[in-house]
Coordinates of N, CA and C in Angstrom, one line a residue:
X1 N -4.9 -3.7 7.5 CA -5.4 -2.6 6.8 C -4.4 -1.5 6.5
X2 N -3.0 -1.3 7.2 CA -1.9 -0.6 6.8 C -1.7 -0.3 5.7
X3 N -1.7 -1.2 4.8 CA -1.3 -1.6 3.3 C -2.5 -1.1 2.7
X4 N -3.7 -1.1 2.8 CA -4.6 -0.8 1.9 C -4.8 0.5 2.0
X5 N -4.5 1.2 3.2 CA -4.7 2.6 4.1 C -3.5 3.5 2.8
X6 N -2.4 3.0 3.3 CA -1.7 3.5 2.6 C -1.5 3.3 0.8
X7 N -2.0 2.8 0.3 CA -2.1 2.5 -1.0 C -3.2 4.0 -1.4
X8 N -4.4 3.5 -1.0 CA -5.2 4.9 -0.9 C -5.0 6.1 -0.8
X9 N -4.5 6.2 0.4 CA -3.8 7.8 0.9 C -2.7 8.1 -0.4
X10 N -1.7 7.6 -0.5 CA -1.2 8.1 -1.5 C -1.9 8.1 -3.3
X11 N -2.7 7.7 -3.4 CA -3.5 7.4 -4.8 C -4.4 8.7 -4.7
X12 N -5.1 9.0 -3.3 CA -6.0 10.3 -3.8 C -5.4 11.2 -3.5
X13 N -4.3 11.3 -2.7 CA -3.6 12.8 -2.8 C -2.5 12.6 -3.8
X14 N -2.1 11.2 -4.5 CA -1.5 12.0 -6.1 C -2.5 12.6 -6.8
X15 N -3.7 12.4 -7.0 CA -5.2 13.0 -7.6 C -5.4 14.6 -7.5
X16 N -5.0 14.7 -6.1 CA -5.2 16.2 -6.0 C -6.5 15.6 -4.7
X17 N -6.6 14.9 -4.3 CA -7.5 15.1 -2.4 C -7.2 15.5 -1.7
X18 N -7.8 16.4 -0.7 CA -7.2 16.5 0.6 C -7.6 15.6 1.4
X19 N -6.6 14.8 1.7 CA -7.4 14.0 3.3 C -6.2 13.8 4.1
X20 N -6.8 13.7 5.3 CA -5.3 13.1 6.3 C -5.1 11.7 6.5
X21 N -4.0 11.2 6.6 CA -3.3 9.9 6.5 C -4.5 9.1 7.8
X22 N -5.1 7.8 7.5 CA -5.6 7.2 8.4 C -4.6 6.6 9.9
X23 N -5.0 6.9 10.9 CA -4.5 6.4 12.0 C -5.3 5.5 12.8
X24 N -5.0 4.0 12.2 CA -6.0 2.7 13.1 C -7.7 2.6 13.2
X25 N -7.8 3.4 11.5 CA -9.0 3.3 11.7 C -9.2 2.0 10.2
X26 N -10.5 1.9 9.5 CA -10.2 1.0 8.3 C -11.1 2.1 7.0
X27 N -11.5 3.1 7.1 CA -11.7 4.2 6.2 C -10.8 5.4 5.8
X28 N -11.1 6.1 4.8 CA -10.6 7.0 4.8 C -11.2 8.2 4.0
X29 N -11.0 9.7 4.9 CA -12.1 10.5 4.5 C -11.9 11.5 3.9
X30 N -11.5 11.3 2.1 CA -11.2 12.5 1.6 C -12.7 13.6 1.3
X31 N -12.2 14.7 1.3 CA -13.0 16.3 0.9 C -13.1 15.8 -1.0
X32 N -14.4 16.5 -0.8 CA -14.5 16.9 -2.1 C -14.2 17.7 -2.7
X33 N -13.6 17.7 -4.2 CA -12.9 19.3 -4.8 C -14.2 20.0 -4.9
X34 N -15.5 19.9 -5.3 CA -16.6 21.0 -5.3 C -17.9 20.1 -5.7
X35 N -18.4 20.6 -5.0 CA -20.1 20.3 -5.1 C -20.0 19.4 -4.1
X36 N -21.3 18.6 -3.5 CA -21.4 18.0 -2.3 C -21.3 16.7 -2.0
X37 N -20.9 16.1 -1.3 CA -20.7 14.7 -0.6 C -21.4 14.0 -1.2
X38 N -23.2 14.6 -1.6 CA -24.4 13.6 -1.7 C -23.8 13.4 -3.6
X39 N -23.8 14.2 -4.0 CA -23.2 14.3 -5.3 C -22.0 13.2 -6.0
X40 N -20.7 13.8 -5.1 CA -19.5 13.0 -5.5 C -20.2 11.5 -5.1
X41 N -20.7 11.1 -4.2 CA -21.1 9.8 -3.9 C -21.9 9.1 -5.1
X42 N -22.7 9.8 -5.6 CA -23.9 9.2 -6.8 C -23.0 9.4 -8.1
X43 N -22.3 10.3 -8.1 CA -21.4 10.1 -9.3 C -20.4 8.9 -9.3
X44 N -19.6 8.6 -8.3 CA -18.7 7.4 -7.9 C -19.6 6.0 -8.4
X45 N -21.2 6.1 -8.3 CA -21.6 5.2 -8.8 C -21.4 4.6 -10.1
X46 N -21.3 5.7 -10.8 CA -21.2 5.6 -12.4 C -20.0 5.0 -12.5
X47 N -18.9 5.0 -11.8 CA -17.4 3.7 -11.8 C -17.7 2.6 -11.0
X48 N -19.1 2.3 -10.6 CA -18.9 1.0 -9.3 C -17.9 1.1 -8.6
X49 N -17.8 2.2 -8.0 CA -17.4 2.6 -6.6 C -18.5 3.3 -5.6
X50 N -18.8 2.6 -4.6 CA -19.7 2.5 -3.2 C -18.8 3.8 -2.4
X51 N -19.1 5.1 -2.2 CA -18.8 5.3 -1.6 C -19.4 6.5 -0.4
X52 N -19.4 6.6 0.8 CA -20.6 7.4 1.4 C -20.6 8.8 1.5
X53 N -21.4 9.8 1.4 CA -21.1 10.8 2.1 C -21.0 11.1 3.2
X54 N -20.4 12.1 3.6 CA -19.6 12.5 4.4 C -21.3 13.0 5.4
X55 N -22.0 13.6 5.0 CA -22.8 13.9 5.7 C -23.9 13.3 6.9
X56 N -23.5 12.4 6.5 CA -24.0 10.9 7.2 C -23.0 11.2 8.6
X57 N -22.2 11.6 8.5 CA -20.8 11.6 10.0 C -20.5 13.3 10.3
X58 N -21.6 14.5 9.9 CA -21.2 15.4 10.4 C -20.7 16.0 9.3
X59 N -19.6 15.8 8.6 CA -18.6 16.3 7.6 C -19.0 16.8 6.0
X60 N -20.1 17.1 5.7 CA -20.6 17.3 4.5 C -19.6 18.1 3.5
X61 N -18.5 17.9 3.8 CA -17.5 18.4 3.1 C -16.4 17.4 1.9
X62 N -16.8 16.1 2.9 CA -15.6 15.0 2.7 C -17.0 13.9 2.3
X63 N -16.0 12.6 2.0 CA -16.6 11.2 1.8 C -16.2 10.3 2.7
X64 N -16.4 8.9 3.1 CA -15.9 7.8 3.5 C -16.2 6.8 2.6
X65 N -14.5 6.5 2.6 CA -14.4 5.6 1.6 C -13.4 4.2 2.4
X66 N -14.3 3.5 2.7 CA -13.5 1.6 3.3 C -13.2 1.3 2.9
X67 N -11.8 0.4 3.6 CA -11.1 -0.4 2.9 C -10.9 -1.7 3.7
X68 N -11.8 -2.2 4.0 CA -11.3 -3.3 4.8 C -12.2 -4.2 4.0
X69 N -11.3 -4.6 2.9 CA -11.5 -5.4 1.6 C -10.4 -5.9 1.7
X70 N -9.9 -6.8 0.4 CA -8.7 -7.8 0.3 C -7.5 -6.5 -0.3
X71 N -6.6 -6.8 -0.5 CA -5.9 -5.6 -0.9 C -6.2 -5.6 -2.1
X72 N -6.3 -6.7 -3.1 CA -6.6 -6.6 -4.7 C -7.0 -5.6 -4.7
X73 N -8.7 -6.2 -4.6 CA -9.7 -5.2 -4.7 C -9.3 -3.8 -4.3
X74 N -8.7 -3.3 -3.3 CA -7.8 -1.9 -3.3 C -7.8 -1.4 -4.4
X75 N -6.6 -2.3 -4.9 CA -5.5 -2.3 -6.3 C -6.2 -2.1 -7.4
X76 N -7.7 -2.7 -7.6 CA -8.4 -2.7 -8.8 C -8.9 -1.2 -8.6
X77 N -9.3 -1.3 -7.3 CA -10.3 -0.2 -7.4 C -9.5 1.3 -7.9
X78 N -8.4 1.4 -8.2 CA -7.6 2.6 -8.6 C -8.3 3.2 -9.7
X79 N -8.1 2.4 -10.7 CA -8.2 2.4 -12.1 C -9.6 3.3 -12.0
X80 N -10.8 2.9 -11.0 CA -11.8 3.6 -11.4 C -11.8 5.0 -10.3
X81 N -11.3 4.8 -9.4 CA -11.1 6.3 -8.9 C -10.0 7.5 -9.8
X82 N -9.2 6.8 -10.5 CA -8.8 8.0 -11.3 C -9.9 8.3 -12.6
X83 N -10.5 7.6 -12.5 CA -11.7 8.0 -13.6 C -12.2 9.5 -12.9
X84 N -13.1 8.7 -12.1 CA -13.9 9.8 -11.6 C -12.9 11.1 -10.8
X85 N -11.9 10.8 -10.4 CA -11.1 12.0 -10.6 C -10.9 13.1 -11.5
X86 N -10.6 12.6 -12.6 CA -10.5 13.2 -14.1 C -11.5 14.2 -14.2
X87 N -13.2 13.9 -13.6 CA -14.1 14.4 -13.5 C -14.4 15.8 -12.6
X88 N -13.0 15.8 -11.9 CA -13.2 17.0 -10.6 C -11.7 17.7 -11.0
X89 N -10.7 16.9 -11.3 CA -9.4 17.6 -11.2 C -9.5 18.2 -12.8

């Protein structure tokens, strides 16, 4: 999951995320630039990206977003997180 961790981490903080680098976990939990977790999550749907709020873990600030998928799928899934990027940056 190294490789997927890091593909990610670097892809939403070139976006403009704040999150901290994963350490041995298989998620990772960027903040939202504005409005709430429940939100960015239902929007993310509109790219077929699954991703959870944060509120579910305490954090109603952030999301959790897994990666313990193949790396492709990582790799694919770029294309639509800079979509919905576009939408907050």
């Amino acid at each position: 999951y190294e490789k997927n961790a890091e593909i990610l981490y670097n892809e939403l903080t070139s976006l403009g995320f704040e999150c901290v680098k994963p350490d041995g976990t298989f998620y990772i939990f960027p903040k939202v630039p504005r409005g709430t977790s429940e939100e960015f999550s239902e929007k993310a749907k509109k790219y077929d990206l699954l991703i959870v709020p944060g509120t579910t873990f305490g954090a109603p600030e952030n999301v959790r977003i897994s990666y313990c998928i193949e790396t492709e799928k990582v790799e694919r899934s770029l294309l639509q997180i800079r979509k919905l990027a576009k939408e907050y940056f």
